[in-house]
Tab-separated table of C-alpha atoms in Angstrom:
chain	number	residue	atom	x	y	z
A	56	MET	CA	16.314	25.978	5.326
A	57	GLY	CA	15.639	28.331	2.429
A	58	LEU	CA	18.657	26.927	0.631
A	59	LEU	CA	17.144	23.433	0.451
A	60	SER	CA	14.974	22.127	-2.351
A	61	GLU	CA	11.217	21.813	-2.132
A	62	LYS	CA	11.584	18.020	-2.194
A	63	ALA	CA	14.052	18.034	0.691
A	64	MET	CA	11.678	20.079	2.840
A	65	CYS	CA	8.393	18.402	1.925
A	66	ASN	CA	6.751	16.042	4.411
A	67	THR	CA	5.356	13.469	1.990
A	68	HIS	CA	7.942	10.721	2.478
A	69	GLY	CA	5.633	8.723	4.739
A	70	GLN	CA	8.274	8.250	7.436
A	71	ASP	CA	5.762	9.392	10.074
A	72	SER	CA	3.574	6.345	9.398
A	73	LEU	CA	2.938	4.061	12.381
A	74	TYR	CA	4.471	1.332	10.224
A	75	PHE	CA	7.835	3.028	10.671
A	76	ALA	CA	7.111	4.281	14.214
A	77	GLY	CA	6.976	0.707	15.464
A	78	TRP	CA	10.362	0.051	13.906
A	79	GLU	CA	11.824	3.008	15.785
A	80	GLU	CA	10.568	1.614	19.089
A	81	TYR	CA	12.110	-1.753	18.251
A	82	GLU	CA	15.455	-0.162	17.369
A	83	LYS	CA	15.521	1.615	20.734
A	84	ASN	CA	14.970	-1.620	22.642
A	85	PRO	CA	15.526	-4.709	20.442
A	86	TYR	CA	14.791	-8.143	21.878
A	87	ASP	CA	17.744	-10.457	22.397
A	88	GLU	CA	17.350	-13.866	23.983
A	89	VAL	CA	20.421	-13.342	26.179
A	90	LYS	CA	21.268	-9.648	26.269
A	91	ASN	CA	17.754	-8.164	26.343
A	92	PRO	CA	15.041	-10.812	26.932
A	93	THR	CA	12.406	-8.196	27.789
A	94	GLY	CA	13.001	-6.105	24.668
A	95	VAL	CA	10.680	-5.453	21.747
A	96	ILE	CA	10.217	-8.429	19.398
A	97	GLN	CA	10.247	-7.351	15.741
A	98	MET	CA	7.065	-8.655	14.071
A	99	GLY	CA	6.719	-5.763	11.668
A	100	LEU	CA	9.522	-6.796	9.305
A	101	ALA	CA	8.687	-8.998	6.298
A	102	GLU	CA	12.036	-10.739	6.167
A	103	ASN	CA	12.650	-14.390	5.316
A	104	GLN	CA	15.303	-15.909	7.572
A	105	LEU	CA	14.024	-19.489	7.488
A	106	SER	CA	16.343	-20.894	4.815
A	107	PHE	CA	19.688	-19.209	5.427
A	108	ASP	CA	21.265	-22.587	6.148
A	109	LEU	CA	20.538	-23.704	2.580
A	110	LEU	CA	22.247	-20.624	1.156
A	111	GLU	CA	25.182	-20.923	3.544
A	112	SER	CA	25.588	-24.587	2.634
A	113	TRP	CA	25.743	-23.704	-1.062
A	114	LEU	CA	28.371	-21.030	-0.379
A	115	ALA	CA	30.431	-23.493	1.646
A	116	ASN	CA	30.339	-25.947	-1.269
A	117	ASN	CA	31.228	-23.268	-3.829
A	118	GLN	CA	34.230	-21.574	-2.289
A	119	ASP	CA	35.684	-20.462	-5.609
A	120	THR	CA	32.537	-18.559	-6.537
A	121	ALA	CA	32.211	-17.059	-3.063
A	122	SER	CA	35.864	-15.942	-3.318
A	123	PHE	CA	35.281	-14.449	-6.778
A	124	LYS	CA	37.327	-17.045	-8.590
A	125	LYS	CA	36.752	-18.679	-11.957
A	126	ASP	CA	38.584	-21.872	-12.902
A	127	GLY	CA	40.719	-21.333	-9.831
A	128	GLN	CA	41.815	-17.849	-10.922
A	129	SER	CA	40.749	-14.658	-9.162
A	130	ILE	CA	38.427	-12.412	-11.147
A	131	PHE	CA	38.170	-9.848	-8.364
A	132	ARG	CA	39.838	-7.095	-10.398
A	133	GLU	CA	37.556	-7.729	-13.350
A	134	LEU	CA	34.465	-7.470	-11.152
A	135	ALA	CA	35.829	-4.449	-9.295
A	136	LEU	CA	36.018	-2.410	-12.497
A	137	PHE	CA	33.023	-0.710	-14.087
A	138	GLN	CA	30.610	-3.044	-15.832
A	139	ASP	CA	27.815	-2.379	-18.328
A	140	TYR	CA	24.841	-1.216	-16.248
A	141	HIS	CA	22.531	-3.328	-18.365
A	142	GLY	CA	23.756	-6.187	-16.187
A	143	LEU	CA	25.906	-9.255	-16.616
A	144	PRO	CA	24.346	-11.468	-19.333
A	145	ALA	CA	24.882	-14.607	-17.260
A	146	PHE	CA	23.003	-13.110	-14.324
A	147	LYS	CA	20.062	-11.797	-16.374
A	148	LYS	CA	19.725	-15.219	-17.979
A	149	ALA	CA	19.777	-16.939	-14.588
A	150	MET	CA	17.293	-14.405	-13.212
A	151	VAL	CA	14.621	-14.913	-15.897
A	152	GLU	CA	15.011	-18.683	-15.675
A	153	PHE	CA	14.522	-18.525	-11.897
A	154	MET	CA	11.413	-16.397	-12.373
A	155	SER	CA	10.030	-19.028	-14.757
A	156	GLU	CA	10.867	-21.841	-12.358
A	157	ILE	CA	8.969	-20.168	-9.525
A	158	ARG	CA	5.930	-19.994	-11.802
A	159	GLY	CA	6.125	-23.693	-12.568
A	160	ASN	CA	7.652	-22.947	-15.993
A	161	LYS	CA	4.149	-22.103	-17.228
A	162	VAL	CA	5.555	-18.882	-18.677
A	163	THR	CA	8.960	-17.846	-19.934
A	164	PHE	CA	10.744	-14.511	-19.742
A	165	ASP	CA	13.054	-12.738	-22.191
A	166	GLN	CA	16.208	-11.404	-20.548
A	167	ASN	CA	16.244	-8.505	-23.031
A	168	LYS	CA	13.003	-7.262	-21.457
A	169	LEU	CA	14.456	-7.344	-17.934
A	170	VAL	CA	15.896	-4.241	-16.264
A	171	LEU	CA	17.932	-4.724	-13.080
A	172	THR	CA	17.440	-2.339	-10.156
A	173	ALA	CA	18.684	-1.984	-6.594
A	174	GLY	CA	15.746	-3.847	-5.072
A	175	ALA	CA	11.991	-3.788	-5.636
A	176	THR	CA	11.733	-0.319	-4.096
A	177	ALA	CA	13.823	1.093	-6.939
A	178	ALA	CA	11.984	-1.082	-9.473
A	179	ASN	CA	8.577	0.257	-8.453
A	180	GLU	CA	9.701	3.879	-8.444
A	181	THR	CA	11.489	3.477	-11.776
A	182	LEU	CA	8.379	1.986	-13.353
A	183	ILE	CA	6.163	4.766	-11.988
A	184	PHE	CA	8.584	7.347	-13.395
A	185	CYS	CA	8.201	5.655	-16.783
A	186	LEU	CA	4.409	5.517	-16.712
A	187	ALA	CA	3.174	8.581	-14.833
A	188	GLY	CA	3.953	12.018	-13.469
A	189	LYS	CA	2.610	14.829	-11.330
A	190	GLY	CA	-1.162	15.085	-11.668
A	191	ASP	CA	-1.490	11.389	-12.518
A	192	ALA	CA	-2.830	8.601	-10.328
A	193	ILE	CA	-2.164	4.930	-9.725
A	194	LEU	CA	-4.984	2.811	-8.272
A	195	LEU	CA	-4.060	0.396	-5.460
A	196	PRO	CA	-6.318	-2.159	-3.726
A	197	THR	CA	-6.452	-1.822	0.054
A	198	PRO	CA	-4.949	-2.836	2.326
A	199	TYR	CA	-1.549	-2.243	0.746
A	200	TYR	CA	2.129	-2.164	1.729
A	201	PRO	CA	2.744	1.091	3.680
A	202	GLY	CA	6.044	1.700	1.887
A	203	PHE	CA	4.185	2.369	-1.372
A	204	ASP	CA	3.309	5.836	-0.039
A	205	ARG	CA	7.035	6.506	-0.164
A	206	ASP	CA	8.094	4.385	-3.135
A	207	LEU	CA	5.430	5.488	-5.607
A	208	LYS	CA	4.666	9.056	-4.555
A	209	TRP	CA	7.481	10.879	-2.837
A	210	ARG	CA	9.795	11.733	-5.733
A	211	THR	CA	7.463	11.098	-8.679
A	212	GLY	CA	4.610	13.383	-7.595
A	213	VAL	CA	2.131	10.670	-8.565
A	214	GLU	CA	-0.943	10.184	-6.362
A	215	ILE	CA	-2.281	6.883	-5.012
A	216	VAL	CA	-6.047	6.397	-5.132
A	217	PRO	CA	-7.274	3.411	-3.093
A	218	ILE	CA	-9.447	0.620	-4.456
A	219	GLN	CA	-11.493	-0.062	-1.334
A	220	CYS	CA	-11.594	-3.794	-0.531
A	221	THR	CA	-13.337	-5.154	2.561
A	222	SER	CA	-13.433	-8.201	4.808
A	223	SER	CA	-16.930	-9.057	3.553
A	224	ASN	CA	-15.316	-11.005	0.671
A	225	ASN	CA	-11.850	-11.514	2.232
A	226	PHE	CA	-10.561	-8.275	0.673
A	227	GLN	CA	-10.879	-9.459	-2.926
A	228	ILE	CA	-10.930	-6.925	-5.769
A	229	THR	CA	-14.346	-6.270	-7.312
A	230	ALA	CA	-15.547	-4.476	-10.444
A	231	PRO	CA	-17.565	-1.867	-8.475
A	232	ALA	CA	-14.523	-1.077	-6.316
A	233	LEU	CA	-12.354	-0.583	-9.413
A	234	GLU	CA	-14.906	1.706	-11.040
A	235	GLN	CA	-15.380	3.693	-7.830
A	236	ALA	CA	-11.635	4.256	-7.464
A	237	TYR	CA	-11.398	5.360	-11.085
A	238	GLN	CA	-14.259	7.812	-10.502
A	239	ASP	CA	-12.685	9.058	-7.256
A	240	ALA	CA	-9.497	9.882	-9.159
A	241	GLN	CA	-11.424	11.771	-11.836
A	242	ASN	CA	-13.301	13.695	-9.149
A	243	ARG	CA	-9.891	14.827	-7.869
A	244	ASN	CA	-8.898	15.901	-11.399
A	245	LEU	CA	-6.303	13.146	-11.555
A	246	LYS	CA	-5.542	11.193	-14.696
A	247	VAL	CA	-5.474	7.472	-13.980
A	248	LYS	CA	-2.400	5.874	-15.522
A	249	GLY	CA	-2.660	2.389	-14.104
A	250	VAL	CA	-3.422	-0.144	-11.402
A	251	LEU	CA	-0.747	-1.658	-9.169
A	252	VAL	CA	-1.323	-4.925	-7.320
A	253	THR	CA	0.937	-7.031	-5.128
A	254	ASN	CA	0.519	-10.714	-5.894
A	255	PRO	CA	0.733	-12.450	-3.456
A	256	SER	CA	-0.652	-9.625	-1.370
A	257	ASN	CA	1.278	-7.747	1.258
A	258	PRO	CA	-0.227	-7.504	3.913
A	259	LEU	CA	-2.951	-10.123	3.337
A	260	GLY	CA	-0.690	-13.106	2.672
A	261	THR	CA	-3.021	-14.338	-0.066
A	262	THR	CA	-2.648	-14.901	-3.797
A	263	ILE	CA	-4.832	-12.967	-6.221
A	264	SER	CA	-7.300	-15.326	-7.873
A	265	ARG	CA	-7.402	-15.972	-11.593
A	266	SER	CA	-10.864	-14.385	-11.766
A	267	GLU	CA	-9.525	-11.185	-10.161
A	268	LEU	CA	-6.621	-11.116	-12.610
A	269	ASN	CA	-9.051	-11.549	-15.515
A	270	LEU	CA	-11.107	-8.696	-14.078
A	271	LEU	CA	-8.023	-6.469	-13.826
A	272	LEU	CA	-6.990	-7.266	-17.383
A	273	SER	CA	-10.477	-6.425	-18.674
A	274	PHE	CA	-10.483	-3.216	-16.644
A	275	ILE	CA	-7.153	-1.885	-17.939
A	276	THR	CA	-8.136	-2.903	-21.473
A	277	SER	CA	-11.381	-0.915	-21.299
A	278	LYS	CA	-9.699	2.122	-19.717
A	279	GLY	CA	-6.536	2.054	-21.843
A	280	ILE	CA	-4.264	2.128	-18.771
A	281	HIS	CA	-1.367	0.093	-17.345
A	282	LEU	CA	-1.231	-2.821	-14.912
A	283	ILE	CA	1.764	-3.316	-12.634
A	284	SER	CA	1.985	-6.682	-10.914
A	285	ASP	CA	4.458	-6.629	-8.035
A	286	GLU	CA	5.276	-10.343	-7.739
A	287	ILE	CA	8.017	-10.077	-5.143
A	288	TYR	CA	6.401	-12.828	-3.000
A	289	SER	CA	5.710	-15.233	-5.893
A	290	GLY	CA	8.056	-17.909	-4.529
A	291	THR	CA	6.570	-17.886	-1.017
A	292	VAL	CA	3.254	-19.585	-1.890
A	293	PHE	CA	3.007	-22.578	0.465
A	294	ASN	CA	-0.657	-23.615	0.194
A	295	SER	CA	-3.333	-23.915	-2.455
A	296	PRO	CA	-4.533	-22.142	-4.452
A	297	GLY	CA	-1.221	-21.848	-6.243
A	298	PHE	CA	0.338	-18.706	-7.624
A	299	VAL	CA	-0.956	-17.354	-10.934
A	300	SER	CA	1.207	-14.703	-12.598
A	301	ILE	CA	-0.383	-11.995	-14.701
A	302	MET	CA	1.885	-13.231	-17.502
A	303	GLU	CA	0.168	-16.610	-17.325
A	304	VAL	CA	-3.205	-14.896	-17.707
A	305	LEU	CA	-1.950	-12.992	-20.753
A	306	LYS	CA	-0.770	-16.261	-22.257
A	307	ASP	CA	-4.026	-18.134	-21.528
A	308	LYS	CA	-6.116	-15.327	-23.039
A	309	LYS	CA	-3.785	-15.233	-26.053
A	310	CYS	CA	-2.979	-11.580	-25.407
A	311	GLU	CA	0.815	-11.944	-25.567
A	312	ASN	CA	1.080	-10.243	-28.959
A	313	ARG	CA	-1.769	-7.796	-28.489
A	314	GLU	CA	-1.393	-4.129	-27.652
A	315	VAL	CA	-2.576	-4.644	-24.047
A	316	SER	CA	0.479	-6.819	-23.299
A	317	ASN	CA	2.650	-3.703	-23.645
A	318	ARG	CA	0.715	-2.188	-20.761
A	319	VAL	CA	1.324	-5.067	-18.357
A	320	HIS	CA	4.527	-4.907	-16.317
A	321	ILE	CA	6.091	-7.021	-13.556
A	322	VAL	CA	8.220	-6.025	-10.581
A	323	TYR	CA	10.345	-8.713	-8.970
A	324	SER	CA	13.133	-9.071	-6.420
A	325	LEU	CA	15.202	-11.718	-4.653
A	326	SER	CA	14.582	-10.061	-1.276
A	327	LYS	CA	11.688	-12.290	-0.171
A	328	ASP	CA	11.948	-15.561	-2.097
A	329	LEU	CA	15.679	-15.956	-1.422
A	330	GLY	CA	15.730	-13.863	1.756
A	331	LEU	CA	18.385	-11.485	0.400
A	332	PRO	CA	17.102	-7.926	0.953
A	333	GLY	CA	20.614	-6.753	1.783
A	334	PHE	CA	21.855	-7.777	-1.665
A	335	ARG	CA	19.526	-5.182	-3.250
A	336	VAL	CA	18.497	-7.153	-6.341
A	337	GLY	CA	15.282	-6.124	-8.052
A	338	ALA	CA	13.927	-6.032	-11.569
A	339	VAL	CA	11.407	-4.465	-13.916
A	340	TYR	CA	10.004	-6.702	-16.641
A	341	SER	CA	8.050	-5.186	-19.525
A	342	ASN	CA	6.987	-6.037	-23.059
A	343	ASP	CA	7.082	-2.339	-23.965
A	344	GLU	CA	10.408	-1.495	-25.623
A	345	MET	CA	10.146	2.189	-24.673
A	346	VAL	CA	9.565	1.315	-21.013
A	347	VAL	CA	12.539	-1.062	-21.057
A	348	SER	CA	14.712	1.597	-22.704
A	349	ALA	CA	13.693	4.343	-20.275
A	350	ALA	CA	13.965	2.094	-17.227
A	351	THR	CA	17.424	0.950	-18.326
A	352	LYS	CA	18.594	4.574	-18.489
A	353	MET	CA	17.117	5.273	-15.051
A	354	SER	CA	18.717	2.159	-13.570
A	355	SER	CA	22.097	3.874	-13.691
A	356	PHE	CA	20.998	5.645	-10.471
A	357	GLY	CA	20.560	2.331	-8.659
A	358	LEU	CA	22.840	-0.395	-9.930
A	359	VAL	CA	23.341	-3.954	-8.711
A	360	SER	CA	27.034	-4.557	-8.011
A	361	SER	CA	28.954	-6.799	-10.388
A	362	GLN	CA	30.134	-8.925	-7.444
A	363	THR	CA	26.529	-9.562	-6.415
A	364	GLN	CA	25.508	-10.446	-9.967
A	365	TYR	CA	28.437	-12.837	-10.395
A	366	LEU	CA	27.749	-14.662	-7.147
A	367	LEU	CA	24.006	-14.979	-7.696
A	368	SER	CA	24.301	-15.973	-11.343
A	369	ALA	CA	26.235	-19.043	-10.224
A	370	LEU	CA	23.757	-19.813	-7.450
A	371	LEU	CA	20.618	-19.378	-9.595
A	372	SER	CA	22.138	-21.353	-12.462
A	373	ASN	CA	22.444	-24.386	-10.206
A	374	LYS	CA	19.044	-25.953	-11.033
A	375	LYS	CA	19.399	-28.729	-8.484
A	376	PHE	CA	19.917	-26.134	-5.764
A	377	THR	CA	17.083	-23.805	-6.852
A	378	LYS	CA	14.584	-26.668	-7.148
A	379	ASN	CA	15.412	-27.920	-3.662
A	380	TYR	CA	15.514	-24.408	-2.215
A	381	ILE	CA	12.089	-23.369	-3.533
A	382	SER	CA	10.469	-26.568	-2.272
A	383	GLU	CA	12.131	-26.603	1.144
A	384	ASN	CA	11.599	-22.878	1.734
A	385	GLN	CA	7.879	-23.207	1.037
A	386	LYS	CA	7.632	-26.146	3.466
A	387	ARG	CA	9.325	-24.092	6.172
A	388	LEU	CA	7.066	-21.112	5.552
A	389	LYS	CA	4.011	-23.349	5.804
A	390	HIS	CA	5.211	-24.798	9.104
A	391	ARG	CA	6.027	-21.394	10.557
A	392	GLN	CA	2.695	-19.897	9.469
A	393	LYS	CA	0.890	-22.771	11.208
A	394	GLN	CA	2.883	-22.030	14.346
A	395	LEU	CA	1.762	-18.401	14.301
A	396	VAL	CA	-1.880	-19.272	13.634
A	397	LYS	CA	-1.843	-21.822	16.460
A	398	GLY	CA	-0.373	-19.266	18.860
A	399	LEU	CA	-2.959	-16.691	17.864
A	400	GLU	CA	-5.774	-19.204	18.346
A	401	LYS	CA	-4.549	-19.953	21.876
A	402	ALA	CA	-4.862	-16.236	22.560
A	403	GLY	CA	-8.395	-16.212	21.131
A	404	ILE	CA	-7.360	-14.330	17.991
A	405	SER	CA	-8.233	-15.239	14.401
A	406	CYS	CA	-6.681	-14.228	11.103
A	407	LEU	CA	-7.478	-14.195	7.406
A	408	LYS	CA	-6.814	-17.589	5.821
A	409	SER	CA	-3.507	-17.178	4.012
A	410	ASN	CA	-1.468	-19.249	1.578
A	411	ALA	CA	1.617	-17.122	0.914
A	412	GLY	CA	3.956	-14.446	2.166
A	413	LEU	CA	5.859	-13.907	5.391
A	414	PHE	CA	2.967	-12.590	7.503
A	415	CYS	CA	-0.664	-13.019	8.500
A	416	TRP	CA	-3.496	-10.482	8.419
A	417	VAL	CA	-4.735	-10.679	12.008
A	418	ASN	CA	-8.174	-9.731	13.294
A	419	MET	CA	-8.137	-8.080	16.744
A	420	LYS	CA	-11.424	-6.224	16.441
A	421	HIS	CA	-12.757	-7.853	19.588
A	422	LEU	CA	-9.957	-6.228	21.596
A	423	LEU	CA	-10.910	-2.689	20.547
A	424	LYS	CA	-12.760	-0.476	23.019
A	425	SER	CA	-14.749	0.918	20.097
A	426	ASN	CA	-14.938	0.402	16.356
A	427	THR	CA	-12.785	3.430	15.589
A	428	SER	CA	-9.315	4.173	14.250
A	429	GLU	CA	-8.534	5.855	17.592
A	430	ALA	CA	-9.260	2.593	19.404
A	431	GLU	CA	-7.006	0.754	16.951
A	432	MET	CA	-4.205	3.206	17.680
A	433	GLU	CA	-4.682	2.744	21.422
A	434	LEU	CA	-4.506	-1.050	21.080
A	435	TRP	CA	-1.455	-0.805	18.818
A	436	ARG	CA	0.365	1.415	21.320
A	437	ARG	CA	-0.325	-1.023	24.156
A	438	ILE	CA	0.966	-3.961	22.108
A	439	VAL	CA	4.141	-2.103	21.069
A	440	TYR	CA	4.947	-0.272	24.313
A	441	ASP	CA	3.543	-2.631	26.967
A	442	VAL	CA	3.546	-6.099	25.381
A	443	LYS	CA	6.671	-5.170	23.430
A	444	LEU	CA	5.676	-6.654	20.083
A	445	ASN	CA	6.123	-4.506	17.000
A	446	ILE	CA	3.232	-5.254	14.639
A	447	SER	CA	1.761	-3.082	11.884
A	448	PRO	CA	-1.697	-1.536	12.389
A	449	GLY	CA	-4.188	-1.902	9.556
A	450	SER	CA	-4.570	1.849	9.261
A	451	SER	CA	-0.910	2.122	8.183
A	452	CYS	CA	-1.884	-0.194	5.312
A	453	HIS	CA	-4.882	2.053	4.536
A	454	CYS	CA	-7.404	-0.510	5.742
A	455	THR	CA	-10.715	1.237	6.457
A	456	GLU	CA	-11.864	-1.375	8.994
A	457	PRO	CA	-10.332	-0.831	12.472
A	458	GLY	CA	-8.836	-3.806	14.248
A	459	TRP	CA	-6.727	-5.532	11.583
A	460	PHE	CA	-2.961	-5.929	12.021
A	461	ARG	CA	-0.118	-7.391	9.951
A	462	VAL	CA	2.020	-9.821	11.952
A	463	CYS	CA	5.249	-11.244	10.469
A	464	PHE	CA	6.530	-14.717	11.334
A	465	ALA	CA	9.594	-15.542	9.189
A	466	ASN	CA	12.194	-13.130	10.600
A	467	MET	CA	12.755	-14.875	13.946
A	468	SER	CA	13.402	-18.250	15.526
A	469	GLU	CA	10.631	-20.622	16.602
A	470	ALA	CA	11.497	-19.928	20.235
A	471	THR	CA	11.147	-16.179	19.724
A	472	LEU	CA	7.811	-16.620	17.953
A	473	ASN	CA	6.557	-18.802	20.824
A	474	LEU	CA	7.639	-16.139	23.312
A	475	ALA	CA	5.822	-13.479	21.279
A	476	MET	CA	2.642	-15.581	21.325
A	477	ASP	CA	2.979	-16.117	25.090
A	478	ARG	CA	3.270	-12.368	25.605
A	479	LEU	CA	0.239	-11.756	23.427
A	480	LYS	CA	-1.864	-14.388	25.209
A	481	THR	CA	-0.961	-12.918	28.605
A	482	PHE	CA	-2.017	-9.493	27.343
A	483	VAL	CA	-5.314	-10.742	25.910
A	484	ASP	CA	-6.110	-12.695	29.067
A	485	SER	CA	-5.438	-9.669	31.270
A	486	THR	CA	-7.476	-7.439	28.972
A	487	THR	CA	-10.360	-9.909	28.962
A	488	ASN	CA	-10.214	-10.310	32.760
A	489	THR	CA	-10.112	-6.552	33.259
A	490	ARG	CA	-13.118	-6.100	31.017
A	491	SER	CA	-14.888	-8.971	32.743
A	492	GLN	CA	-14.229	-7.411	36.156
A	493	SER	CA	-15.370	-4.006	34.887
A	494	SER	CA	-18.531	-5.554	33.472
A	495	HIS	CA	-19.129	-7.376	36.760
A	496	GLN	CA	-18.649	-4.164	38.737
A	497	LEU	CA	-20.937	-2.303	36.347
A	498	LEU	CA	-23.603	-4.986	36.677
A	499	LYS	CA	-23.375	-4.865	40.485
A	500	SER	CA	-23.628	-1.088	40.349
A	501	LEU	CA	-26.660	-1.237	38.071
A	502	ARG	CA	-28.309	-3.805	40.309
A	503	LYS	CA	-27.577	-1.684	43.351
A	504	ASN	CA	-28.937	1.422	41.674
A	505	SER	CA	-32.010	-0.490	40.528
A	506	HIS	CA	-32.575	-1.791	44.068
A	507	THR	CA	-32.189	1.699	45.530
A	508	LYS	CA	-34.617	3.147	43.018
A	509	TRP	CA	-37.103	0.339	43.773
A	510	VAL	CA	-36.919	0.975	47.532
A	511	PHE	CA	-37.256	4.702	46.948
A	512	ARG	CA	-40.280	4.124	44.755
A	513	LEU	CA	-41.934	1.934	47.401
A	514	SER	CA	-41.299	4.557	50.047
A	515	PHE	CA	-42.660	7.323	47.828
A	516	ASP	CA	-45.777	5.341	46.989
A	517	ALA	CA	-46.388	4.513	50.639
A	518	LEU	CA	-46.008	8.153	51.608
A	519	HIS	CA	-48.383	9.196	48.840
A	520	ASP	CA	-50.968	6.654	50.020
A	521	ARG	CA	-50.840	8.054	53.586
A	522	GLU	CA	-51.196	11.709	52.696
A	523	PRO	CA	-55.015	11.933	53.079
A	524	ASP	CA	-54.957	10.273	56.566
A	525	GLU	CA	-52.263	12.631	57.852
A	526	ARG	CA	-54.163	15.719	56.805
């Protein structure tokens, strides 16, 4: 062990989080409709499998591209050789145009300000490496994606300081919460380098409002710090209010050419909007030339393959396809989210009203034995090990209010989701009946004890009244 590095031996990766523990239980006993119908159903994975048929149809109609051919001639050898790690120009162009399309073409992006990375995980870490170091802090509103404890902290040495948001205002970001987080960081002798938000939010499944974005922009302007907007779910917005990018806010406030614009950065990926996490395509977008330069150098440690870029450049350049895909995918997400909400309601469970993402933020406070994190852990264990549904507890997302859970809905079939809801309803009904029976037994016991005490009191009083006669 002494021969290993300090980083190899440190325990700050975050792999011991209950977010990952649920995954491990699923991997031991995965549900399969035929082979393992009583297995664990994976509801802790934010994966979009609802529109694979659209992608597969495009591939079937573009055999040359899928076979790495151009004008009927194979370009496999060309793609197999080393390419410039800045990325294929055709792909970067298609990528920024797709990003604009998702945002309703209200903003445009410059491909020279785009840095390709192997997924959003690499993009976030790369950006943190560019902006901060050991002894610095990034502020994050809670609840937040559990993987950030790994992505932002583990190798960079940067600390995360939470911006505490609560259910009292549907977990929206407030000025007092921002100031308190900034003060908390200073009290820990940490230098705040920026704020990172996920818009739409993971795990809330909600878009950040324009007023919150204006607040964030004012805050980073006054503090002279950075703002990172992780917009990986920007194409999953299926209900109003619509998605507002931080770049749109910069444009509306005429800040595009001001100094603050150099301190606003975007992280994006095709993992959620296109449902291609296995392709490992992410990006950093920044107006700061030094950040772009540094991130480009760092990207050599996590490249996107030339074959992937070639294939996706053709797909994203097909405007008819992308327009139809974005629209149809959002319709399917909306339908599936309704299905989950309906199933939860049948089980007597509510959730935060959502308009985006691949999950719902579910309120199970009424199922807790007490309003404590320990009670949340007990409920989570029962749902994972007994009900066999892997969901993510709120505490793994750093939520300070026990009883909230993230439940994903887009990584399974409708039949599997219905089965999951049936399992959950059965569990809730049994829990409610057990509690009802316990309460009934307790009430009977209290009544019995009260009756006994009343009889005893009567007997005692009668005895006391007779004492003088008996003497």
